[in-house]
Short mmCIF file of C-alpha atoms (C1' of nucleotides) in Angstrom, two decimals:
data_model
loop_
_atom_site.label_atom_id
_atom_site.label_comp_id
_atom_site.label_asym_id
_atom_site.label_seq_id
_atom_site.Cartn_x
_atom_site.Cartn_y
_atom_site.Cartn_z
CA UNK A 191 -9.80 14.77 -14.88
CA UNK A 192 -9.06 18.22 -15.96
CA UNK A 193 -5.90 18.97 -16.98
CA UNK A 194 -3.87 21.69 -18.27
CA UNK A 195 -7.20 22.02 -21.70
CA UNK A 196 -9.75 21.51 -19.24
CA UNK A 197 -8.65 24.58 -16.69
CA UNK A 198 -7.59 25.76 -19.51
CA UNK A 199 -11.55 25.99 -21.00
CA UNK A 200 -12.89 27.18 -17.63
CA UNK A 201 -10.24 29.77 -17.23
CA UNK A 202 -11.29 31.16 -20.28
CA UNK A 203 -15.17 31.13 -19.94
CA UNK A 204 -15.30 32.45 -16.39
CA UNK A 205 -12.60 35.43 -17.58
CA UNK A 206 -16.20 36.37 -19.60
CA UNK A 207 -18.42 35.58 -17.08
CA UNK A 208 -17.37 36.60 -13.35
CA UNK A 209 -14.79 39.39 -13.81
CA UNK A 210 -15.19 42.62 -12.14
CA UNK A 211 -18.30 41.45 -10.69
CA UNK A 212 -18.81 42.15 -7.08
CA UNK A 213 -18.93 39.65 -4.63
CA UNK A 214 -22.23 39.77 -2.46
CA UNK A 215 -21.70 36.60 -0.29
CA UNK A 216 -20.21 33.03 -0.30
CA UNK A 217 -21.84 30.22 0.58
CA UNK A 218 -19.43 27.83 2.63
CA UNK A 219 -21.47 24.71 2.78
CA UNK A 220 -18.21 22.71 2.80
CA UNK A 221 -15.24 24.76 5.04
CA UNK A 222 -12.99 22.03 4.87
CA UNK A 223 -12.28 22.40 1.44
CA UNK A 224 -11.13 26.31 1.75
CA UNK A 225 -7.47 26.65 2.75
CA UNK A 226 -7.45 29.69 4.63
CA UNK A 227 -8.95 30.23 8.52
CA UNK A 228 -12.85 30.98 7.21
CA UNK A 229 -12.69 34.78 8.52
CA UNK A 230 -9.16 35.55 6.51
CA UNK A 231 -10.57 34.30 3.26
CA UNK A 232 -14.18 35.96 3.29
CA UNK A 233 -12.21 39.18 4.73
CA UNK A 234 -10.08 38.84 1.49
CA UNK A 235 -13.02 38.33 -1.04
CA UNK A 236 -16.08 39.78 0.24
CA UNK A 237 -17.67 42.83 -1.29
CA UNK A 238 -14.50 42.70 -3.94
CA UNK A 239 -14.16 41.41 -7.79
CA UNK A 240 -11.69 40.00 -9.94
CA UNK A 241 -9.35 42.09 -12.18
CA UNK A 242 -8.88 38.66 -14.31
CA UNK A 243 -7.96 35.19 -13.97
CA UNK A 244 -4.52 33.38 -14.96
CA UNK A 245 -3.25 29.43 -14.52
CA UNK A 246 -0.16 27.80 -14.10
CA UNK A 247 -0.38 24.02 -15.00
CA UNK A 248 -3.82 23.21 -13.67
CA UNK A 249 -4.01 25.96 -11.24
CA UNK A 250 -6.66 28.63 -11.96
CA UNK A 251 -5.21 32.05 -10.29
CA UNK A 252 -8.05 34.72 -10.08
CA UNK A 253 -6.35 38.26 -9.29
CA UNK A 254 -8.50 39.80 -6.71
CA UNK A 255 -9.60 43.59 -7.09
CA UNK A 256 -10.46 45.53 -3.59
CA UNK A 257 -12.95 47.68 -3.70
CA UNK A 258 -12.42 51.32 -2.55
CA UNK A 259 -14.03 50.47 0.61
CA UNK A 260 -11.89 47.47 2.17
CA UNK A 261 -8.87 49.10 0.87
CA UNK A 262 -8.80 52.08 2.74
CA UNK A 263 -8.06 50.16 5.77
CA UNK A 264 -7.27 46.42 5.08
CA UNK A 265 -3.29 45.68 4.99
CA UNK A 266 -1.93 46.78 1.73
CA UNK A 267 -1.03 43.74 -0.89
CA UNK A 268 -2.13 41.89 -3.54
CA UNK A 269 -4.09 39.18 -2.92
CA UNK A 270 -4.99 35.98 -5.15
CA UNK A 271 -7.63 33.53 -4.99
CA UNK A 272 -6.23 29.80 -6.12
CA UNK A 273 -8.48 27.29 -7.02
CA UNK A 274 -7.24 23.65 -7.75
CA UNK A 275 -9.69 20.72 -9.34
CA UNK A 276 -8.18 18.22 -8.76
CA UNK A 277 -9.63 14.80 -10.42
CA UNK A 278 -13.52 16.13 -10.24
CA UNK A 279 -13.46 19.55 -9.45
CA UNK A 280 -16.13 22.27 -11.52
CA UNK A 281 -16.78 25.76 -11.36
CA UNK A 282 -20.11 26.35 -13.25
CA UNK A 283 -21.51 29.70 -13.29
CA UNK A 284 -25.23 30.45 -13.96
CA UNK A 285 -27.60 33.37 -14.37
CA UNK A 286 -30.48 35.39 -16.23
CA UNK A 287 -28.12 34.54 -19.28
CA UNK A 288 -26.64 31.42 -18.42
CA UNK A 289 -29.30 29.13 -17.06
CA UNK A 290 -27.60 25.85 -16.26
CA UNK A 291 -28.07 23.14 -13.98
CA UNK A 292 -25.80 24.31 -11.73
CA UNK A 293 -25.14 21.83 -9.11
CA UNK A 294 -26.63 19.27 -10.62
CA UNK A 295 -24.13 18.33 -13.05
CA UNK A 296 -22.78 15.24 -11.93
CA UNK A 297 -26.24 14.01 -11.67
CA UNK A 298 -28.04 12.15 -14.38
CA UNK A 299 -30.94 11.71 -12.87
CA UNK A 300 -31.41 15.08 -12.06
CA UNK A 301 -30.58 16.18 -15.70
CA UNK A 302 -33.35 13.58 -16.82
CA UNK A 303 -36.06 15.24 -14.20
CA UNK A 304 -35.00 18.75 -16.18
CA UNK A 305 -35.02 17.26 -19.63
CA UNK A 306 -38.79 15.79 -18.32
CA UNK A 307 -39.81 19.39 -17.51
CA UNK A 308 -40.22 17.98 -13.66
CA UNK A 309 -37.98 20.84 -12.17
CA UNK A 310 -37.20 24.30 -13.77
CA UNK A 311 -35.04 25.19 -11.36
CA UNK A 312 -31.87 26.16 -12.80
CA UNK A 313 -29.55 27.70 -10.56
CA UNK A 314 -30.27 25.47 -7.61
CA UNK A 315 -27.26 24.16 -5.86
CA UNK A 316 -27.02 19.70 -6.74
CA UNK A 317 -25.44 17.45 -4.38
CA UNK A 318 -22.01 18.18 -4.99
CA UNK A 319 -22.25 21.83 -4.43
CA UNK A 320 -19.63 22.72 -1.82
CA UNK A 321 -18.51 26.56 -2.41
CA UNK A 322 -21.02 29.04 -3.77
CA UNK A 323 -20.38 32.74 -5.03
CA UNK A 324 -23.12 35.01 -5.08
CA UNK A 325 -22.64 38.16 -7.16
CA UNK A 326 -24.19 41.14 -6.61
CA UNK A 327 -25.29 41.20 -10.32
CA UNK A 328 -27.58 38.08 -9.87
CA UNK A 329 -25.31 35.47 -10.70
CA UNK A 330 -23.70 32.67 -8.86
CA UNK A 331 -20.68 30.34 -9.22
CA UNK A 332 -20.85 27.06 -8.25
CA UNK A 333 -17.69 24.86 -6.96
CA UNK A 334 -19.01 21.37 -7.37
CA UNK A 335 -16.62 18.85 -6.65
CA UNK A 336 -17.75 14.81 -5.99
CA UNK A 337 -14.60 14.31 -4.48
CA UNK A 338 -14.31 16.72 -2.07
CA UNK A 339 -10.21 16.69 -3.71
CA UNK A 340 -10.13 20.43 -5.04
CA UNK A 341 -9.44 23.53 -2.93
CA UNK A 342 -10.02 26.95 -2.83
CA UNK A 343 -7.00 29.17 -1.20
CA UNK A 344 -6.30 32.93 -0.72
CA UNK A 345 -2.68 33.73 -1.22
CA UNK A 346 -0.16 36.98 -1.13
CA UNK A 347 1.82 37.71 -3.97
CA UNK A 348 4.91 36.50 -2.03
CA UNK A 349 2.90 33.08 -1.17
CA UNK A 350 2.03 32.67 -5.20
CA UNK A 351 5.55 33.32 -6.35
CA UNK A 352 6.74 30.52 -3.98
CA UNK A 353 3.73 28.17 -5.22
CA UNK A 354 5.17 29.32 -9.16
CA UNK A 355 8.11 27.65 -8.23
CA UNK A 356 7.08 24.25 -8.06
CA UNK A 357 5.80 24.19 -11.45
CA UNK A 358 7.80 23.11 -14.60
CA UNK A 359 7.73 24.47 -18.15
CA UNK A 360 4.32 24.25 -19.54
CA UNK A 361 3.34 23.72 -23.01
CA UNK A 362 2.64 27.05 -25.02
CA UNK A 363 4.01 28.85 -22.44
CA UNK A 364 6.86 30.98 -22.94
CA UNK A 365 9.14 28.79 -21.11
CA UNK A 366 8.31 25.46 -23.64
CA UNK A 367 11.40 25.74 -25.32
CA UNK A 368 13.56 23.38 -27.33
CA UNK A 369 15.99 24.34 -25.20
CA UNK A 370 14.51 23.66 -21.86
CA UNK A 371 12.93 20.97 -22.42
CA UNK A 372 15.98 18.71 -23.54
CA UNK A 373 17.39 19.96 -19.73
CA UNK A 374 14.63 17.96 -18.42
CA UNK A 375 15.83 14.81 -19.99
CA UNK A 376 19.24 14.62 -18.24
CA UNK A 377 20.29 12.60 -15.52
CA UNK A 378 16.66 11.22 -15.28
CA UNK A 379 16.41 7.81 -15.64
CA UNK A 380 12.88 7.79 -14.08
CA UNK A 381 10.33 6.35 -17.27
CA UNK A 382 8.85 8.57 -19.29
CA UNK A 383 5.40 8.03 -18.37
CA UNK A 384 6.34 9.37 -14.65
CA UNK A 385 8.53 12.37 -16.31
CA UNK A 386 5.76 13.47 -17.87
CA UNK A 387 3.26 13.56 -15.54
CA UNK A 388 5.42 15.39 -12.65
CA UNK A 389 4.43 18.69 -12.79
CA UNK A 390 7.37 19.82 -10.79
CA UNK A 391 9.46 19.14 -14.29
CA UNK A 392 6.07 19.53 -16.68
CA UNK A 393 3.50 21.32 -15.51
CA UNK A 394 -0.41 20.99 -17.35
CA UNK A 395 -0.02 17.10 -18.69
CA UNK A 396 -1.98 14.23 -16.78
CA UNK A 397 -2.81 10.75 -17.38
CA UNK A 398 -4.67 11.49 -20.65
CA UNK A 399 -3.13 13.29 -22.80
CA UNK A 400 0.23 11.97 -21.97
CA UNK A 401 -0.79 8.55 -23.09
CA UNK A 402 -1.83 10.11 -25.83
CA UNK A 403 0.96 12.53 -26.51
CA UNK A 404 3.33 8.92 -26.16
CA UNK A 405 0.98 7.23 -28.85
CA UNK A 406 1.35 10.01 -31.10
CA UNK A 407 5.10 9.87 -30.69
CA UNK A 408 5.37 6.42 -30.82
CA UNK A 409 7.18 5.95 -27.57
CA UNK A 410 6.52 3.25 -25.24
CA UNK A 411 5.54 4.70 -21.53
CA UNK A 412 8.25 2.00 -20.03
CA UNK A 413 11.30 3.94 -21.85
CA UNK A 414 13.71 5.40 -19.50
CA UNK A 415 13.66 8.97 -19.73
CA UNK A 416 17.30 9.05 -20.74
CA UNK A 417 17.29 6.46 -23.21
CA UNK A 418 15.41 8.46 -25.93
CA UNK A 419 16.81 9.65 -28.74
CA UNK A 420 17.22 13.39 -29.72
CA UNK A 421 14.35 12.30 -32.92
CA UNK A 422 11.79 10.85 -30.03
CA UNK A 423 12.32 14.07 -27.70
CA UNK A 424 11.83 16.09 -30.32
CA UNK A 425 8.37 13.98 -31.11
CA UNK A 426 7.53 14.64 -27.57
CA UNK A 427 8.26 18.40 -27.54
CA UNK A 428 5.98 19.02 -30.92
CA UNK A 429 3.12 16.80 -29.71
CA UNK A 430 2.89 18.21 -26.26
CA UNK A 431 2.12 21.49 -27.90
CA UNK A 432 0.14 20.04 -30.85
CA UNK A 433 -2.12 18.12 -28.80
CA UNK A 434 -2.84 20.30 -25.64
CA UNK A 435 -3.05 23.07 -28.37
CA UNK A 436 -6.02 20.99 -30.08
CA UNK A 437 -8.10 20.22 -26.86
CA UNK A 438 -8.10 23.52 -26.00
CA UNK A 439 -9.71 24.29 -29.35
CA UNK A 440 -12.22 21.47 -28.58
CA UNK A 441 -12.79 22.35 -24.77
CA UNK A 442 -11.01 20.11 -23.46
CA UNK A 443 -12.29 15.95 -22.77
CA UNK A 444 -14.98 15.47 -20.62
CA UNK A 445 -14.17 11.45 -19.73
CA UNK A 446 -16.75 11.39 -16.94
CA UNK A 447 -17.21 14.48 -14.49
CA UNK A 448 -15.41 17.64 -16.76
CA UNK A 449 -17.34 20.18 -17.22
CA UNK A 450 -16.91 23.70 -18.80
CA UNK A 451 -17.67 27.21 -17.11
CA UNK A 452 -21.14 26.88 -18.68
CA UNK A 453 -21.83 23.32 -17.75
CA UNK A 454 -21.26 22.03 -20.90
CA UNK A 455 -18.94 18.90 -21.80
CA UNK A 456 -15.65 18.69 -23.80
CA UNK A 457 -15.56 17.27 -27.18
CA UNK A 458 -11.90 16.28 -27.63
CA UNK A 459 -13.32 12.57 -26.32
CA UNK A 460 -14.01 12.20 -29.47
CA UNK A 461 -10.41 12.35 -30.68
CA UNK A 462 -9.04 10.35 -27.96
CA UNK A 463 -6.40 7.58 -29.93
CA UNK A 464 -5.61 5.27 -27.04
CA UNK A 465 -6.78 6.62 -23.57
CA UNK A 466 -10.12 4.85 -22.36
CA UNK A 467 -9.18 2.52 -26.07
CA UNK A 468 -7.87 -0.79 -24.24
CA UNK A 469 -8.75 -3.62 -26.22
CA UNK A 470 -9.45 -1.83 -29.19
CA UNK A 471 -7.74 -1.93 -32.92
CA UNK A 472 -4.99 0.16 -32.60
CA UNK A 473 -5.97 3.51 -34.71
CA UNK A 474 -2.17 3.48 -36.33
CA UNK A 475 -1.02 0.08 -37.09
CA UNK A 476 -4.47 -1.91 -37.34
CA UNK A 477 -2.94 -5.07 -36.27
CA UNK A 478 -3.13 -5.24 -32.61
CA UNK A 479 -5.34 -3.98 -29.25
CA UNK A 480 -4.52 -1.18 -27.23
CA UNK A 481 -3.13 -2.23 -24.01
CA UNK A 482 -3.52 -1.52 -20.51
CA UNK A 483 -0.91 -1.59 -17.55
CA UNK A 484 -0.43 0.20 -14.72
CA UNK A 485 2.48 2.17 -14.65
CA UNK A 486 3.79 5.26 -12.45
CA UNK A 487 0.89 4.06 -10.59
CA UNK A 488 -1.52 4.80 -13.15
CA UNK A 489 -3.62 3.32 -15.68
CA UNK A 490 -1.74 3.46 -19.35
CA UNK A 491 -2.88 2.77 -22.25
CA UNK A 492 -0.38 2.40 -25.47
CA UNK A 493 -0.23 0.41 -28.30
CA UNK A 494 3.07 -2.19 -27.84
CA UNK A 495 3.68 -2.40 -31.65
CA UNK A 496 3.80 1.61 -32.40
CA UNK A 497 5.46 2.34 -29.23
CA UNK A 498 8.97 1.12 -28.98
"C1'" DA B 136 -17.97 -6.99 -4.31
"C1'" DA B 137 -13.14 -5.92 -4.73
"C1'" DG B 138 -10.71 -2.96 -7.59
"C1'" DA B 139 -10.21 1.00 -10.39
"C1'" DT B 140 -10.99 6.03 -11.35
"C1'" DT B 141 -8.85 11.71 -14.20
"C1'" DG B 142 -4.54 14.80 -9.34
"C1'" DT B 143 -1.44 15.80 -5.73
"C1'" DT B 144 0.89 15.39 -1.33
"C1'" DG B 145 3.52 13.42 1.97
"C1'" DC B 146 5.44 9.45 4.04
"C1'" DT B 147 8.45 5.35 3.69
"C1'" DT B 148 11.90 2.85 1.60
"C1'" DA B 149 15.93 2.22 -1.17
"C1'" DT C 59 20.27 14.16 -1.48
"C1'" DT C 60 17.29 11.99 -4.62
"C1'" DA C 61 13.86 9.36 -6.34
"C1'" DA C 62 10.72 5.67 -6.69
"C1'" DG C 63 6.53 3.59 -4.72
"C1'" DC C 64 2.48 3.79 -2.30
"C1'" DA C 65 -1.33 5.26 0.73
"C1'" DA C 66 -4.51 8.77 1.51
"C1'" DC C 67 -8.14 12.03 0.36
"C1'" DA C 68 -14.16 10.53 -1.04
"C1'" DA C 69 -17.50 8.87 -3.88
"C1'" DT C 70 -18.95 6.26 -7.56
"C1'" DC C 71 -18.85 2.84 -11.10
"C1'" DT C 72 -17.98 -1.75 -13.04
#
DNA sequence: AAGATTGTTGCTTA
DNA sequence: TTAAGCAACAATCT
């Protein structure tokens, strides 16, 4: 579920919340889902803090400070924590000022039992609690993930500018450009649907917003990528930035499992146009249902009369 | 109760 | 070389 909003909101409300706090202990109740041998990765985090935390695509990069203590005698280099989300991936942080129901939020019942005043119990880890940072301030950060898809990964600055590699121009980066993104239309006749969501060639976009970013451009998903015209690519560019651009302002969509740094849900849902819409009116024409095919190998949802 | 579900990787096939 | 297609990862929901 998230994509490049969705990191987007948690990158920004854990930038507030856990940097330069100092990293008491982790809590590996699920090894398998940290990258690194067990001993380099607590060697490269405990007892430290973040300086501040970056993304490419839907990568969160957290920039990790030493503290005076390892650094006197641990290797020299700067080191980087990754974190990836994959489809149901959250990092929820609570404390004294944050109370949220940390590991519980996947769980309805659980959030009923709160809501009933049967547990008070905030900061207690839920069933899909895999990963937990304890801070020496109090606070904890909880990697929840029901799939078990997400990872967590310690990196040198040489590893991360090979990983940087593999991602494409992003929207409202610096790289987005006019320019650069016509490059990625040539000599790919792939369809757009699959152009769009490799993030070797775009990084950030996944199955939701670029059905929507196609319905707003009126493109069908089946188009090959080098049959559009210069007035549809230019659609696509503008949207891409127009609509990732809004669902950041909105916190991105929580569909099902998304949610923010706090453990609160995305509202852009509600300005969804055709993903999760099938057999609805189409918003646009008002004449037909939205349809849904599988394409790319994914679920699709466009409207066949606006997108030609 | 089989099939689908937001992301990505890596294998197979063309 | 390149790319398209698909299974796999795990758990839940319809």
């Amino acid at each position: 579920m998230p994509e490049l909003p969705e990191v987007e909101t948690v990158r920004l409300g854990l930038a507030e919340q856990i940097v330069g706090k100092k990293i008491k202990n982790i809590e590996l109740l699920k090894p398998k889902l940290v990258k690194n041998s067990l001993g380099e990765f607590l060697d490269a985090l405990l007892g430290n803090s973040f300086f501040g935390i970056s993304r490419v695509g839907k990568l969160l990069i957290f920039k990790i400070k030493r503290s005076q203590k390892t650094g006197a005698k641990k290797k020299t280099g700067q080191n980087f924590l990754l974190v990836h989300l994959k489809m149901t991936g959250q990092l929820i942080y609570c404390d004294q000022k944050n109370f949220v129901l940390g590991g519980h939020a996947n769980s309805k019942s659980e959030r009923e039992k709160f809501a009933k005043g049967e547990t008070s119990d905030f900061c207690q880890k839920g069933k899909y609690t895999h990963i937990i940072f304890n801070f020496a301030s109090g606070g904890k950060l909880f990697f929840n993930d029901l799939r078990q898809f997400g990872y967590l990964k310690v990196v040198s600055e040489n590893e991360l500018l090979d990983i940087k590699k593999n991602f494409g121009i992003e929207p409202l980066a610096d790289n987005f450009t006019w320019q650069n993104f016509l490059q990625i239309f040539k000599n790919r006749k792939t369809n757009i649907k699959a152009l769009l969501l490799n993030q070797k060639i775009i990084s950030g976009l996944g199955n939701i917003y670029v059905d929507e970013i196609l319905f707003a451009s009126g493109v069908s998903p089946y188009r090959a990528a080098n049959s559009l015209t210069e007035k549809e690519k230019k659609k696509i560019f503008e949207n891409s930035e127009k609509i990732i651009a809004r669902a950041i302002k909105y916190g991105g969509t929580t569909f099902s499992n998304f949610l923010n740094s706090e453990g609160k849900r995305g509202s852009f849902k509600k300005r969804l146009k055709v993903y999760g819409k099938e057999g609805e009116l189409c918003p646009k024409c008002k004449s037909i249902k939205i349809k849904k095919v599988k394409l790319a190998g994914r679920g699709t949802r466009f409207c066949p009369k606006c997108q030609v």
